[in-house]
CSV table of C-alpha atoms and ligand atoms in Angstrom, one decimal:
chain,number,residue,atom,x,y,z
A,1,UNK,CA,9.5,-300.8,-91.1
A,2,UNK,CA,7.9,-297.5,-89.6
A,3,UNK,CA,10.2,-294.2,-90.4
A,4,UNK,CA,9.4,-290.8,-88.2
A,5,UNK,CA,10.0,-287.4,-90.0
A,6,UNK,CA,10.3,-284.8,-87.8
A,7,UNK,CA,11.1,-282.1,-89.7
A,8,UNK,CA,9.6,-281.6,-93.1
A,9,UNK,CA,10.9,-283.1,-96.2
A,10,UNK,CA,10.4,-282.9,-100.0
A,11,UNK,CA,7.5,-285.1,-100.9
A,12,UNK,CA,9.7,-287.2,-103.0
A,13,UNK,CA,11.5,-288.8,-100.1
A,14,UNK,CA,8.3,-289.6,-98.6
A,15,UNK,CA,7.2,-291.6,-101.6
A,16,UNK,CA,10.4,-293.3,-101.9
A,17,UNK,CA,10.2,-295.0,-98.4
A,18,UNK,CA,6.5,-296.0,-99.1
A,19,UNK,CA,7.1,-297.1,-102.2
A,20,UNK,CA,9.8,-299.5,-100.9
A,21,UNK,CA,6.9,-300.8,-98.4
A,22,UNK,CA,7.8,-298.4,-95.3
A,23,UNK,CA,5.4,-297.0,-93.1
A,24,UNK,CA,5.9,-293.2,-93.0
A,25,UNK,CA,4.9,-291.0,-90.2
A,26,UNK,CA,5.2,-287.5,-89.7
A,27,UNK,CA,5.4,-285.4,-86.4
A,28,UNK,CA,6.5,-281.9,-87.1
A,29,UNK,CA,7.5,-279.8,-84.2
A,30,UNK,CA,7.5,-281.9,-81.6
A,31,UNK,CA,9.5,-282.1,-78.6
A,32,UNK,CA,10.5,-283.6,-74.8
A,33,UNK,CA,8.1,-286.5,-73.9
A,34,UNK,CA,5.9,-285.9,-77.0
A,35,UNK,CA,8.6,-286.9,-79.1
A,36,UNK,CA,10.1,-289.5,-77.6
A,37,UNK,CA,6.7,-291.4,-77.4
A,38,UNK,CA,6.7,-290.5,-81.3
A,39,UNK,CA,9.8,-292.6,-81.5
A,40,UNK,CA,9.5,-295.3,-79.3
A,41,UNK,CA,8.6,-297.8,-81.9
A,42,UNK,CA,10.0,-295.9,-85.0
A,43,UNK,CA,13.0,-298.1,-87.2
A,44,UNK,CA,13.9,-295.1,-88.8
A,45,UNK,CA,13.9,-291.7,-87.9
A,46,UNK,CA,14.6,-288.6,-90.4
A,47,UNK,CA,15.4,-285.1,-89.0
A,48,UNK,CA,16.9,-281.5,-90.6
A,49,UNK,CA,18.2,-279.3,-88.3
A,50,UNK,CA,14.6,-278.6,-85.9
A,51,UNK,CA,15.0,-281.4,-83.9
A,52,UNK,CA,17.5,-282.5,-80.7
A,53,UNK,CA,18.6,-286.1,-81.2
A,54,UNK,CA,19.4,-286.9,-78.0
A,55,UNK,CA,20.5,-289.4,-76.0
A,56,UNK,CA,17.3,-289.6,-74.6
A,57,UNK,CA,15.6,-290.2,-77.9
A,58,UNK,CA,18.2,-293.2,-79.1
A,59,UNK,CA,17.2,-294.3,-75.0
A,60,UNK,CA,13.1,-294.2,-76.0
A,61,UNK,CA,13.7,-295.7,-79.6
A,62,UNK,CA,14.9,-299.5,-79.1
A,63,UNK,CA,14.2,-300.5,-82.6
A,64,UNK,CA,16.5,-297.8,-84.3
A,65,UNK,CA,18.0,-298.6,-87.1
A,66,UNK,CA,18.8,-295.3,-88.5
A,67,UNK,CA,18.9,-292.0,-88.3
A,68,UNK,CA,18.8,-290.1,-91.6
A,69,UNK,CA,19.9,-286.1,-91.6
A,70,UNK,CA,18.0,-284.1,-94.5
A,71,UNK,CA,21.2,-281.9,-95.3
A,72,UNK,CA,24.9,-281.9,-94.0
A,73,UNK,CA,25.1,-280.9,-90.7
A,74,UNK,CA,25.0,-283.2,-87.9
A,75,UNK,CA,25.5,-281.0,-84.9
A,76,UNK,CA,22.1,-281.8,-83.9
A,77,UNK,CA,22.4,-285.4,-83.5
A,78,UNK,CA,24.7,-286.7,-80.9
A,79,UNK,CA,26.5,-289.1,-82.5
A,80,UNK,CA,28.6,-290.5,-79.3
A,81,UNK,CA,24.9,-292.1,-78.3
A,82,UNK,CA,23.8,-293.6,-81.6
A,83,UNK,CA,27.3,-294.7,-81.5
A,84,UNK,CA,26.9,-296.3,-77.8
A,85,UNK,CA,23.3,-298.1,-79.2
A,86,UNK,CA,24.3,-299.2,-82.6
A,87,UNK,CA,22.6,-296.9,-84.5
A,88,UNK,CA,24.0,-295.4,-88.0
A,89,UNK,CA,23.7,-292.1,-88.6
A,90,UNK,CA,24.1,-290.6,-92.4
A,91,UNK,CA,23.4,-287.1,-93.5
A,92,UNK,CA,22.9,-286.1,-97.0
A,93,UNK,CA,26.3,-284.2,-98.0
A,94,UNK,CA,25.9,-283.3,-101.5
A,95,UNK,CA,22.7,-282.3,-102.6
A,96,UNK,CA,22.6,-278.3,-101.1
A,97,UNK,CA,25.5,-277.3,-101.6
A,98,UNK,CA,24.6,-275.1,-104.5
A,99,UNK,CA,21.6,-273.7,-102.6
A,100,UNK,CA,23.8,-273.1,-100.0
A,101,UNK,CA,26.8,-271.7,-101.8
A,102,UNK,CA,24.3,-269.3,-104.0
A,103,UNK,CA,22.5,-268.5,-101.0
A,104,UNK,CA,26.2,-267.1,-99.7
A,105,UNK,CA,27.0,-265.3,-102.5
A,106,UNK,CA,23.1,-263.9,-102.3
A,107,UNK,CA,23.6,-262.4,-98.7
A,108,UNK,CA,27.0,-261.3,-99.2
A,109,UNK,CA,26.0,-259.2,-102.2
A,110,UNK,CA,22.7,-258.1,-100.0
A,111,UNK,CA,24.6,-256.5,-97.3
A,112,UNK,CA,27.6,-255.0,-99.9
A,113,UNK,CA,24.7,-253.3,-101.0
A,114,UNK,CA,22.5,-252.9,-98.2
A,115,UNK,CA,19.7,-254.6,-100.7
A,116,UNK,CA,17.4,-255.3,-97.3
A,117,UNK,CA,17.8,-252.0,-95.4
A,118,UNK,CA,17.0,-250.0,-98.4
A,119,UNK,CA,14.3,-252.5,-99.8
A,120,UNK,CA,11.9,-251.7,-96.5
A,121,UNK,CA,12.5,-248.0,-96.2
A,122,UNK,CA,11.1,-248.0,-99.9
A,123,UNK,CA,8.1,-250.1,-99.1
A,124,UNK,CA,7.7,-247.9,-96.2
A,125,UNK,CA,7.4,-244.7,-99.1
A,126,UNK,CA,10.8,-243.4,-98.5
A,127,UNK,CA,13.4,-242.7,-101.4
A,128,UNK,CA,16.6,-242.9,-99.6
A,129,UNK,CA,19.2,-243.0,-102.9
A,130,UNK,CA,21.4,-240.5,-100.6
A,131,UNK,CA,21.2,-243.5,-98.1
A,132,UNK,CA,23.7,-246.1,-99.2
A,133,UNK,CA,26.7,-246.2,-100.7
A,134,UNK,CA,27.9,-249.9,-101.8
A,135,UNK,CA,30.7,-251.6,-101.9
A,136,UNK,CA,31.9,-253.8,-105.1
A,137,UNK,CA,33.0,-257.3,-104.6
A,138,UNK,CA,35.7,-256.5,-107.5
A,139,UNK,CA,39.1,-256.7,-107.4
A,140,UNK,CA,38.7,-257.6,-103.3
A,141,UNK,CA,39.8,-260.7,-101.1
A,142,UNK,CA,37.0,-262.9,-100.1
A,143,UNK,CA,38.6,-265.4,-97.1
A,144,UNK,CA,36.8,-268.8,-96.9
A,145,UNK,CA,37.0,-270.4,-93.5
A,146,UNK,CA,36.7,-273.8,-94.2
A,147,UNK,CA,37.3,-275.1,-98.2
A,148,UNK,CA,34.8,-278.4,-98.0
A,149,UNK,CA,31.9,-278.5,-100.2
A,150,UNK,CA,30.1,-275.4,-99.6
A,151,UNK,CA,33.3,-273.0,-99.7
A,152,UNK,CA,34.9,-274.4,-102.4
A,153,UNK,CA,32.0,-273.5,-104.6
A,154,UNK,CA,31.4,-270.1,-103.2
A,155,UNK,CA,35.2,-269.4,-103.9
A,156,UNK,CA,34.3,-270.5,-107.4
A,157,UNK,CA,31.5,-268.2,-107.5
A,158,UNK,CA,33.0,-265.3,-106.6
A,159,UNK,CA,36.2,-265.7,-107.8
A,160,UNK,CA,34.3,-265.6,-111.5
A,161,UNK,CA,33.1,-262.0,-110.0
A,162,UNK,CA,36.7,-260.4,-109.6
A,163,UNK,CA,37.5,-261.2,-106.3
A,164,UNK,CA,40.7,-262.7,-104.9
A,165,UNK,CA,40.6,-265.8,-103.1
A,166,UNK,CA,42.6,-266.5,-99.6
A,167,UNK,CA,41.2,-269.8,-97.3
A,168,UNK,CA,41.7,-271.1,-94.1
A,169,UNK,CA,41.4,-275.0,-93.7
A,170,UNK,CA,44.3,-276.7,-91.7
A,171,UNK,CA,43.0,-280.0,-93.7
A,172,UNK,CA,42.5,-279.1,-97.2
A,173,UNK,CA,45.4,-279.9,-99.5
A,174,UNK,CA,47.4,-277.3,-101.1
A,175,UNK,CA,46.9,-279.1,-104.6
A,176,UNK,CA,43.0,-278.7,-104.0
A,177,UNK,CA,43.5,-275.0,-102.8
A,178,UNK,CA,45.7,-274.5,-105.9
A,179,UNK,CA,43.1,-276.1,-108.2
A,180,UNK,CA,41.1,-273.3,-107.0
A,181,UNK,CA,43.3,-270.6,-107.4
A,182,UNK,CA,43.5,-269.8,-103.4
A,183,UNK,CA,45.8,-269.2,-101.4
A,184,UNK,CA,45.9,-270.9,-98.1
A,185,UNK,CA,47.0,-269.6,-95.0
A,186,UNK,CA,46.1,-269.3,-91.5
A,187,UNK,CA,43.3,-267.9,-89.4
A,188,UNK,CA,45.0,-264.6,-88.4
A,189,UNK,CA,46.1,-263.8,-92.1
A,190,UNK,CA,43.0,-265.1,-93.7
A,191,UNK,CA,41.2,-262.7,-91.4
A,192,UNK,CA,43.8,-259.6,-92.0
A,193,UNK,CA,43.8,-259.7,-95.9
A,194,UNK,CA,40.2,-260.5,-96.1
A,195,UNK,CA,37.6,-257.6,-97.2
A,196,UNK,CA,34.8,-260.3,-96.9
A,197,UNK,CA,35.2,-263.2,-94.5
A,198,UNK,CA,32.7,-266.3,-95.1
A,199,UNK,CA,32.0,-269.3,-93.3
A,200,UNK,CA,31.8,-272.9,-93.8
A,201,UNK,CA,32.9,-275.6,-91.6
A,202,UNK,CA,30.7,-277.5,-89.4
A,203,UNK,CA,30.4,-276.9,-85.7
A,204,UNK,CA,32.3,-278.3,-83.7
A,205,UNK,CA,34.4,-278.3,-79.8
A,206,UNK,CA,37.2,-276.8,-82.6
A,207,UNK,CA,35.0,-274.1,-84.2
A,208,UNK,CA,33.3,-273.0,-81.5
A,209,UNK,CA,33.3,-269.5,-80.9
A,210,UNK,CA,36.3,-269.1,-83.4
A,211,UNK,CA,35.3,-266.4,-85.1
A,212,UNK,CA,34.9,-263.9,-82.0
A,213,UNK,CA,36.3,-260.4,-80.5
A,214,UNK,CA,39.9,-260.9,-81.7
A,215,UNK,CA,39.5,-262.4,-84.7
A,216,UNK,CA,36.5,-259.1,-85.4
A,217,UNK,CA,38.5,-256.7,-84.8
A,218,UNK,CA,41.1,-258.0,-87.6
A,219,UNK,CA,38.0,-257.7,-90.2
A,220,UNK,CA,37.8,-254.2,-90.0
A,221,UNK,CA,36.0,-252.1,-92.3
A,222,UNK,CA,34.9,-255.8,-93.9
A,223,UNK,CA,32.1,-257.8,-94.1
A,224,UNK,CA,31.0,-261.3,-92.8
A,225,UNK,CA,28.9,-264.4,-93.5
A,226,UNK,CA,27.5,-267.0,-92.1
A,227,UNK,CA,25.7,-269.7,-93.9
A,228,UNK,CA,27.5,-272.5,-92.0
A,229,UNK,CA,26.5,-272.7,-88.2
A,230,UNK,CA,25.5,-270.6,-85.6
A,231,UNK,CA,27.7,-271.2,-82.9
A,232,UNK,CA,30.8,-270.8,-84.6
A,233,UNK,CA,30.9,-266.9,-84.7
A,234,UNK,CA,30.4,-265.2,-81.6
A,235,UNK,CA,27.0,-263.6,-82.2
A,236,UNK,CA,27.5,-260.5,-79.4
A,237,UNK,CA,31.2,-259.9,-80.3
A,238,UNK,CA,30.1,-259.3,-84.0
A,239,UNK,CA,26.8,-257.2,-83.4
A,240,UNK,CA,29.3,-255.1,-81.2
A,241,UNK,CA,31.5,-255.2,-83.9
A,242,UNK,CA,29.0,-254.2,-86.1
A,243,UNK,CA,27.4,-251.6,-84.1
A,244,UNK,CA,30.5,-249.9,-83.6
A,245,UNK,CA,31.6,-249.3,-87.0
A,246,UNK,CA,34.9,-251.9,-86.5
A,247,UNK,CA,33.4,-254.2,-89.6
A,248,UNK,CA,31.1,-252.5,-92.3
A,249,UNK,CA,28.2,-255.2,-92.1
A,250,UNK,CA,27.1,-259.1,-91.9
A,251,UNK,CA,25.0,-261.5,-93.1
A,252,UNK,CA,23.6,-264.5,-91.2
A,253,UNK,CA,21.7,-267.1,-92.0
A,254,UNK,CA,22.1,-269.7,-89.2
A,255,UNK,CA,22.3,-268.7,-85.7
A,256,UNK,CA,23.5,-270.7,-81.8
A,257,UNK,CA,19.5,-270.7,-81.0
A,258,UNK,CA,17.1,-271.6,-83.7
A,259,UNK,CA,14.5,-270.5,-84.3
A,260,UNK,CA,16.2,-267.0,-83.0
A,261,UNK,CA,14.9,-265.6,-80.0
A,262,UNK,CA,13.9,-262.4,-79.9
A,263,UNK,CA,16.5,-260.8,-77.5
A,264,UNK,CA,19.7,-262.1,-80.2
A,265,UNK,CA,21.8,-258.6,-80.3
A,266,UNK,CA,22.5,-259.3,-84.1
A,267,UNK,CA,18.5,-258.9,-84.9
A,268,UNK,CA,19.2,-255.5,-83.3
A,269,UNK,CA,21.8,-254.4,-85.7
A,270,UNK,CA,20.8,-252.7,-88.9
A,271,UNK,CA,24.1,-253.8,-90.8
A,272,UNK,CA,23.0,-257.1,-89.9
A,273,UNK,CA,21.0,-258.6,-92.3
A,274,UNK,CA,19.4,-262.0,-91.6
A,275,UNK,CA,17.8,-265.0,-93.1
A,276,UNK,CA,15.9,-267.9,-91.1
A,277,UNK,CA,18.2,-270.8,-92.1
A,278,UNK,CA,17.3,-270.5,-95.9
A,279,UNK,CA,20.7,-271.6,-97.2
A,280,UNK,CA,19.3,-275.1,-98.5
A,281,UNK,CA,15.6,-273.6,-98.9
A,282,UNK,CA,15.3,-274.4,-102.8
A,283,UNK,CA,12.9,-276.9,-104.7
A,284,UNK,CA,15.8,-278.4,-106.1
A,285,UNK,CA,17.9,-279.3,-103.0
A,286,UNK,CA,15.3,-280.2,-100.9
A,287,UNK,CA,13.8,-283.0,-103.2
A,288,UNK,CA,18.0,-283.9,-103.8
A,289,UNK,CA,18.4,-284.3,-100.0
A,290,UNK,CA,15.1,-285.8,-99.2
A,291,UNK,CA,15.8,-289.0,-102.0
A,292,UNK,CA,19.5,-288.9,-100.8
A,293,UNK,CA,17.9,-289.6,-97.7
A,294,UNK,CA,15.2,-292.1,-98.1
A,295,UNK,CA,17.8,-294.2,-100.2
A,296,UNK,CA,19.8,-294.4,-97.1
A,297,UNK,CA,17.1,-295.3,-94.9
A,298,UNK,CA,15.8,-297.7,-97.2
A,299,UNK,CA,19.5,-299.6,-97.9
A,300,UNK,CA,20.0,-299.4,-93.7
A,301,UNK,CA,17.0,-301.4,-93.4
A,302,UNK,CA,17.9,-303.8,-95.9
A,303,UNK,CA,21.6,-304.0,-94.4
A,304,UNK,CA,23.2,-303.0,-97.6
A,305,UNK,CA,25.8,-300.6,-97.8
B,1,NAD,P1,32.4,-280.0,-95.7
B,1,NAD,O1,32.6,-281.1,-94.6
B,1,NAD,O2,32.4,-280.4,-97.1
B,1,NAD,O3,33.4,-278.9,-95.4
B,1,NAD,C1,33.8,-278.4,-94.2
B,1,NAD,C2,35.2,-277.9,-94.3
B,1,NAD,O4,35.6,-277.3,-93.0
B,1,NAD,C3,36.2,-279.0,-94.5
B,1,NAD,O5,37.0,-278.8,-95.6
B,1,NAD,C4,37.0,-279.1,-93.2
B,1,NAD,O6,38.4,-279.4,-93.4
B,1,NAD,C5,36.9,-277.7,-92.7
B,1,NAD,N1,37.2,-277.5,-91.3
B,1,NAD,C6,36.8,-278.4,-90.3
B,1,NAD,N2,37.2,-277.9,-89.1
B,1,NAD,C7,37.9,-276.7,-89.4
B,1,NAD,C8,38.5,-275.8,-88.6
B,1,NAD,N3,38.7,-275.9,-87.3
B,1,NAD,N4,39.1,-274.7,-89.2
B,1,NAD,C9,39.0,-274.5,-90.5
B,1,NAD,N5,38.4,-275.4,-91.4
B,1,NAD,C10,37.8,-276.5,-90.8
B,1,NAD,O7,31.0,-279.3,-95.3
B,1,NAD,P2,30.1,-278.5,-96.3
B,1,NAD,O8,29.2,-279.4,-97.0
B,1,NAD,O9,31.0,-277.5,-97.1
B,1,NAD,O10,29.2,-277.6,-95.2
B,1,NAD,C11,29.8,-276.6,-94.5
B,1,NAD,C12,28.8,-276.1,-93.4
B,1,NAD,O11,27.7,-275.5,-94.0
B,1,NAD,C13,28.3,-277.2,-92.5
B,1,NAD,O12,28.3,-276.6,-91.2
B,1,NAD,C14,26.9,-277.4,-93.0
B,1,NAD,O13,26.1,-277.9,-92.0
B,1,NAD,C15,26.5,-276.0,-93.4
B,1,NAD,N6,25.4,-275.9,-94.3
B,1,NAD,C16,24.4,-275.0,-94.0
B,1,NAD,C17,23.4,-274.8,-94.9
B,1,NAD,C18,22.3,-273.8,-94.6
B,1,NAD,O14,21.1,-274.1,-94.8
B,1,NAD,N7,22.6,-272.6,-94.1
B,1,NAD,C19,23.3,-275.6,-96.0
B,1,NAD,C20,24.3,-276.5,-96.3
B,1,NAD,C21,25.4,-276.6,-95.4
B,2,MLT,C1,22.5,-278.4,-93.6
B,2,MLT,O1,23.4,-278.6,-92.8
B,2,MLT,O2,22.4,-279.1,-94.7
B,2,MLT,C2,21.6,-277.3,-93.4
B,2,MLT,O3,21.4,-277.0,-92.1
B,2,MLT,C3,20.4,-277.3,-94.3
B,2,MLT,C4,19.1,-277.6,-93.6
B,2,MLT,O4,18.7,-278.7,-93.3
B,2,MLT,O5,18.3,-276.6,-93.4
């Protein structure tokens, strides 16, 4: 069977499909007609989150089994269409988490402290100690927005640092939330009592936009951050809310348009501090999701489970 990978992955998922007899091909970047002549005769196809399956591409790619996902999210595959042509879709939903979850509590501890602002104007020769007065994440709220996989461990995280933990998930169980030691409530007071907001549900027609103007202005004087998905935080309501001093800083990782363009009005924002979707960027997870992957690939095309 011939597998495409259009996005790169660890080496180790590469060797597993050849080892089980597969013949691998990679096409990094590509796009529009190149692609879908990259596909055409492809039984398996492996993305992360560069490329568009569309339903043009499951339309070009008759002899697709499978489409494997490098990672969790699947917003960039439409699933509707592999649906319509029989073809399974399966992400890898474990193995990042803790590079995504550290890379969280990394970025939310960056812009407490203003770690990149103050890290460049040094380099530059400056000594601005005067400059930046942190904040502590002790004895504050952190409010998760979304309690899956990711969140739960960043609320375990930084719960172990001091901070108070209140969650917004209208599907988690209050056992699981309790297990935690989180309270859950609803949007409007997870965004009230929370000094530092974060992210993590997938993007969806619900999530949307749901973080945006309203839902800012609550935050004030906190922080936010985004390691989830662009898209679901309104990315000119918070540089505004940034800007204008309503919220005291964010961190994003993950933006609506990847890779960002240049005229994003968060890159503007010098209480913004940014990432280019690094939140599952470690050795570790990468060869994790990459096998994950392969496995899945390789079981599709044998029909087992
Ligand atoms: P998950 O499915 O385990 O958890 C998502 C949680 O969001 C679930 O508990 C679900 O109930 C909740 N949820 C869904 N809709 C909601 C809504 N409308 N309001 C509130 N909660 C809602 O997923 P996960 O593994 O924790 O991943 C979370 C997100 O992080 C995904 O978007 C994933 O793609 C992203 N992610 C990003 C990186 C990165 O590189 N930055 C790495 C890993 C994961
Ligand atoms: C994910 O959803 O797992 C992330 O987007 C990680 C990635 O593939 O970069």
């Amino acid at each position: 069977m011939k597998v495409l990978v259009t996005d790169p992955i660890a080496d180790a998922g590469l060797e597993r499909l050849r080892e089980s007899g597969n013949e691998v091909e990679t096409a990094y970047d590509v796009e529009g007609d190149a692609l879908l002549d990259a596909v055409s005769d492809a039984n398996g196809l492996i993305v992360r989150s560069g490329t568009e399956v569309t339903e043009e591409v499951f339309e070009a790619a008759e002899d697709l089994v499978i489409v494997g996902r490098a990672g969790i999210g699947v917003d960039n595959i439409d699933i509707d269409a592999a649906t319509d042509h029989g073809v399974i879709v399966a992400n890898a939903p474990e193995g990042n988490v803790r590079a995504a979850a550290e890379h969280t509590v990394a970025m939310a501890f960056a812009a407490a402290r203003s770690i990149p602002q103050a890290h460049i104007r040094l380099k530059d020769g400056e000594w601005a100690k005067g400059d930046y007065l942190g904040t502590e994440v002790n004895k504050k709220t952190l409010g998760v927005v979304g309690l899956g996989r990711v969140g739960q461990e960043v609320a375990k995280k930084l719960n172990s640092l001091g901070m108070d933990l209140v969650a917004y998930d209208p599907y988690i169980s209050q056992d699981r939330a309790d297990q935690l030691g989180a309270e859950l409530v609803d949007l409007e007071e997870c965004l009230d009592r929370a000094d530092f907001l974060t992210v993590h549900v997938p993007l969806t027609d619900e999530t949307e936009n749901l973080i945006s103007h309203d839902e800012l202005a609550k935050l004030e004087d906190g922080y936010l951050v985004n390691c989830a998905r662009g898209g679901v935080v309104d990315e000119p309501a918070l540089a505004e809310a940034v800007e204008d001093g309503t919220m005291a800083g964010a961190a994003i990782d993950v933006f609506a348009d990847e890779p960002v363009p240049e005229d994003n009005p968060l890159l503007d924002v010098d209480d913004v501090i940014v990432t280019p979707h690094l939140g599952a960027s470690t050795e570790a997870a990468q060869e994790n999701v990459a096998v994950s992957t392969a496995d899945q690939v390789v079981a599709a095309f044998r029909e087992e489970p």
